[in-house]
Short mmCIF file of C-alpha atoms in Angstrom, two decimals:
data_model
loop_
_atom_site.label_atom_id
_atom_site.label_comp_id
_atom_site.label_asym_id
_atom_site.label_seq_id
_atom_site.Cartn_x
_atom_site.Cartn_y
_atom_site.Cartn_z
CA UNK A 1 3.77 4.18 -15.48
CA UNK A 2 3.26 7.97 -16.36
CA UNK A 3 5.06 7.45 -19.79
CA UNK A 4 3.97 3.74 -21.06
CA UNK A 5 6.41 2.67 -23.85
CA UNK A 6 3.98 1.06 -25.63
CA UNK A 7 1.20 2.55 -28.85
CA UNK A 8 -1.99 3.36 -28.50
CA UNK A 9 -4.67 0.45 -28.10
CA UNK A 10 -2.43 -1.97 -27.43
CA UNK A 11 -3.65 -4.41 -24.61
CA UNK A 12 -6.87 -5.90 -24.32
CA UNK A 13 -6.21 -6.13 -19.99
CA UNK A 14 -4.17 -4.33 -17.48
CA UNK A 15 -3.58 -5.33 -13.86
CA UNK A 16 -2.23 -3.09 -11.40
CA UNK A 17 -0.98 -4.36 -7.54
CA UNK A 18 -0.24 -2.48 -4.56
CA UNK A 19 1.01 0.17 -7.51
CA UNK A 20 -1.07 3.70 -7.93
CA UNK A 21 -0.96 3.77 -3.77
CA UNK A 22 2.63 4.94 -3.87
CA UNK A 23 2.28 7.62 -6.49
CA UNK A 24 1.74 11.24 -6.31
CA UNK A 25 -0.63 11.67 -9.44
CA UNK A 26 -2.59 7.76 -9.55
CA UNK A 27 -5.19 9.40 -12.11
CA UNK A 28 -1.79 10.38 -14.61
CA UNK A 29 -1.08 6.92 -14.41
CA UNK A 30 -4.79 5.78 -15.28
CA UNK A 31 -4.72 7.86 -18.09
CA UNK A 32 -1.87 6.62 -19.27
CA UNK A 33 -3.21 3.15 -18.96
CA UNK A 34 -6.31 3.75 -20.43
CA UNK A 35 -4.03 4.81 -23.75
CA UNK A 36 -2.47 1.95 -24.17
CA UNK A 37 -5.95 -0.14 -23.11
CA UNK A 38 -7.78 -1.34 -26.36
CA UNK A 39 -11.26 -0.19 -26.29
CA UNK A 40 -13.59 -2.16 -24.11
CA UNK A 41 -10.20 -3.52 -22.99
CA UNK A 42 -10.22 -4.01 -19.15
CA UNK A 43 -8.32 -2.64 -16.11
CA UNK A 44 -8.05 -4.53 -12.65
CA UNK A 45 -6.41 -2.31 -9.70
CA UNK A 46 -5.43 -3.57 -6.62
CA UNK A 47 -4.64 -1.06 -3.91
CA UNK A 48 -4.01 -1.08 0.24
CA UNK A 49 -6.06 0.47 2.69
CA UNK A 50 -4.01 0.99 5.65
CA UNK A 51 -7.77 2.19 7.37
CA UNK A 52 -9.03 -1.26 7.75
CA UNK A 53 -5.78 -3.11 9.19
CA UNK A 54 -6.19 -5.31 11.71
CA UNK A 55 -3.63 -6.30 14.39
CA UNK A 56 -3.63 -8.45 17.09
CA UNK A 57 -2.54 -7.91 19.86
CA UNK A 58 -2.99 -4.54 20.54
CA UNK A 59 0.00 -2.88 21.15
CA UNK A 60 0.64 0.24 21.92
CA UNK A 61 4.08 0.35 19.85
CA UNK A 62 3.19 -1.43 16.91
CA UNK A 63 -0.02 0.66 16.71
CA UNK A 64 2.78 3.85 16.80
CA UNK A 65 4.61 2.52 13.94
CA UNK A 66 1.73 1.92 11.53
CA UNK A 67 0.73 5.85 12.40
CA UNK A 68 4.48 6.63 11.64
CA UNK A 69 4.56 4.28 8.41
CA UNK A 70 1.55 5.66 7.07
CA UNK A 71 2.64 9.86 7.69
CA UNK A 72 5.64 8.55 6.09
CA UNK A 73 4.32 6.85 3.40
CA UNK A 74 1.43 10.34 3.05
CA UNK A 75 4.96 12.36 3.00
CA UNK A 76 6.46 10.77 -0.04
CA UNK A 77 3.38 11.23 -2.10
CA UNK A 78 1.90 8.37 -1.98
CA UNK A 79 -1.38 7.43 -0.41
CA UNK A 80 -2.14 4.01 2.62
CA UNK A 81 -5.40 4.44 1.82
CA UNK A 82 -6.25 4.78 -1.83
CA UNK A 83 -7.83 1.28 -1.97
CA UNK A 84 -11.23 3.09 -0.67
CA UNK A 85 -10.99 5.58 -3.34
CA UNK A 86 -10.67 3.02 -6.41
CA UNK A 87 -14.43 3.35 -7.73
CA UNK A 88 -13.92 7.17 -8.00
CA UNK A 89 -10.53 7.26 -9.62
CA UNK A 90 -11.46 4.83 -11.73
CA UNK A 91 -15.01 6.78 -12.95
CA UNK A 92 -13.11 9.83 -13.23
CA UNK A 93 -10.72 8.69 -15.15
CA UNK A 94 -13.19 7.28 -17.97
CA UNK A 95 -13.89 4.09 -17.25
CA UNK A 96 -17.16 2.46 -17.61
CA UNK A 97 -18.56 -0.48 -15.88
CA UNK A 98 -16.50 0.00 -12.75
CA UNK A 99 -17.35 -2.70 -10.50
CA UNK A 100 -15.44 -3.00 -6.82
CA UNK A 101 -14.60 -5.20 -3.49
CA UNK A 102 -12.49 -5.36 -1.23
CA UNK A 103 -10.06 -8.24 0.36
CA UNK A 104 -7.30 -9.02 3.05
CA UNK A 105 -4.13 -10.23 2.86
CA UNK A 106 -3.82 -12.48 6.57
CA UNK A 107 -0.85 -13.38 8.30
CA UNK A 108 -0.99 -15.57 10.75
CA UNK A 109 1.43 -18.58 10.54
CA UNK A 110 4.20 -18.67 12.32
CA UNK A 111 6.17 -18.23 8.99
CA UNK A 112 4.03 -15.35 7.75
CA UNK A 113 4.27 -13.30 11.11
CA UNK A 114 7.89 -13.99 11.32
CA UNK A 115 8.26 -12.53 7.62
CA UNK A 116 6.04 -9.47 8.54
CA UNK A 117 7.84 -8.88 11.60
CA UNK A 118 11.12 -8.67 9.93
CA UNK A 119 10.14 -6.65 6.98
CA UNK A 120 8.80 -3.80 9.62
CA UNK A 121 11.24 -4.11 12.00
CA UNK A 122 13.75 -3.77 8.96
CA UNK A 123 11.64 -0.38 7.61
CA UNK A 124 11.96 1.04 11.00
CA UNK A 125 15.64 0.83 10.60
CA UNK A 126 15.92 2.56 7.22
CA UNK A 127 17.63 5.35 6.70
CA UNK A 128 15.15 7.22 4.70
CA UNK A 129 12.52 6.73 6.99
CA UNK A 130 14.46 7.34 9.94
CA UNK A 131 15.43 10.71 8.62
CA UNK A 132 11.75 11.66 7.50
CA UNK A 133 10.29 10.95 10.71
CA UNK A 134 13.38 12.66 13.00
CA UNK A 135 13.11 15.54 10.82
CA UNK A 136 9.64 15.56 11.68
CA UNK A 137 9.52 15.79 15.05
CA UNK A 138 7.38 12.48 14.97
CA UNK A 139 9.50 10.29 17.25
CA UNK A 140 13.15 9.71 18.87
CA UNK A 141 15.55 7.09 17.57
CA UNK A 142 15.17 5.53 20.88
CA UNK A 143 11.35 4.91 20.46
CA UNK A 144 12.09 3.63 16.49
CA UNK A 145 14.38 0.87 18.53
CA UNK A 146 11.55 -0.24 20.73
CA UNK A 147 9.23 -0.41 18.01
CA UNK A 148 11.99 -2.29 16.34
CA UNK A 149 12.19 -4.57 19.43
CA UNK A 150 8.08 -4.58 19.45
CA UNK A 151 8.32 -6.20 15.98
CA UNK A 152 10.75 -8.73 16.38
CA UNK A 153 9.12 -9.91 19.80
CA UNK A 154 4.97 -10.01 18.24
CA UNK A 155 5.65 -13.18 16.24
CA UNK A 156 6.29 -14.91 19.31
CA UNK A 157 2.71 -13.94 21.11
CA UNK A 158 -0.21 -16.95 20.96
CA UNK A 159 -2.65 -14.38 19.71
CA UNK A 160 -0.08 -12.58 17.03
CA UNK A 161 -2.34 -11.52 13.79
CA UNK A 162 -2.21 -9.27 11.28
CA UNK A 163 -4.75 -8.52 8.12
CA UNK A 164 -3.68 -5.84 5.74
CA UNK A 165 -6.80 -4.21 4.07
CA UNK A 166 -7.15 -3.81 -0.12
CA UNK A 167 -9.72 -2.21 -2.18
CA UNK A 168 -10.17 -3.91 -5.44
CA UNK A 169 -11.81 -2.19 -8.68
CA UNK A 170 -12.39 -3.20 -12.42
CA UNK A 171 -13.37 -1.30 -15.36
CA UNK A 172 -13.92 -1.47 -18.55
CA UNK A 173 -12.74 1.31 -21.58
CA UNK A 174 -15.64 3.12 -23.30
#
């Protein structure tokens, strides 16, 4: 996304999901897409915002493991929360017309907290994240189990719920 392989002027829109949050230099890549944009060509961003999740119930190890996920996450360059900072990265990158909102993604069926619950208690597990966060100092392999354990039991609670936070901007190429 730094290096587009594309000319100049080339696309009258560009969408971006759950993208720029994960890299180290998000206005490099706006640039970049503002090259290939055609003038008054539009860009949409989607981003998370790991500052407005919501997660039900409230437990005390699943709470640990979005703290760990998101110092991880903050470690590898990337950024949980860049969905508030859209409207600004978009202005100051050039665009005009910027116009923002913001959304949830909700989880709440049986099949959609099972798949959440799997996906974390799988990231827990992973090797790169285990080593980050025991290299840290930031907890034991014997908590990252019981978070693991946490994970794969919340689907199972009557009140289980989870809505992930987004920050949503548009704008428009001078």
């Amino acid at each position: 996304v730094y290096q587009l392989n594309f000319p100049d002027d080339s696309f009258d829109v560009l969408f971006s999901h759950n993208v720029l949050e994960h890299l180290g230099e998000p206005h490099r890549a706006l640039r970049e897409m503002m090259r290939v944009l055609k003038p008054n060509g539009a860009i949409g961003i989607r981003d998370s915002d790991w500052g407005g999740i919501v997660l039900a119930p409230d437990d005390r190890l699943l709470q640990r493991y979005l703290s760990l996920y998101e110092a991880y996450w903050t470690s590898t360059g990337g950024n949980p929360r860049l969905g508030r900072q859209l409207k600004g990265l978009l202005t100051e990158t050039g665009l005009i017309d910027v116009d923002t909102a913001a959304s949830y993604d909700v989880y709440s069926t049986p099949e959609e907290l099972s798949f959440v619950a799997q996906i974390a208690a799988a990231r827990v597990v992973e090797s790169d994240f285990v080593e980050q966060v025991i290299a840290r100092s930031l907890a034991s392999v014997e908590e990252l189990e019981a978070i693991r354990f946490a994970w794969l039991a919340w689907p199972e609670h009557p009140g289980a719920f989870l809505a992930l936070a987004a920050g949503e901007a548009v704008g428009r190429k001078p």
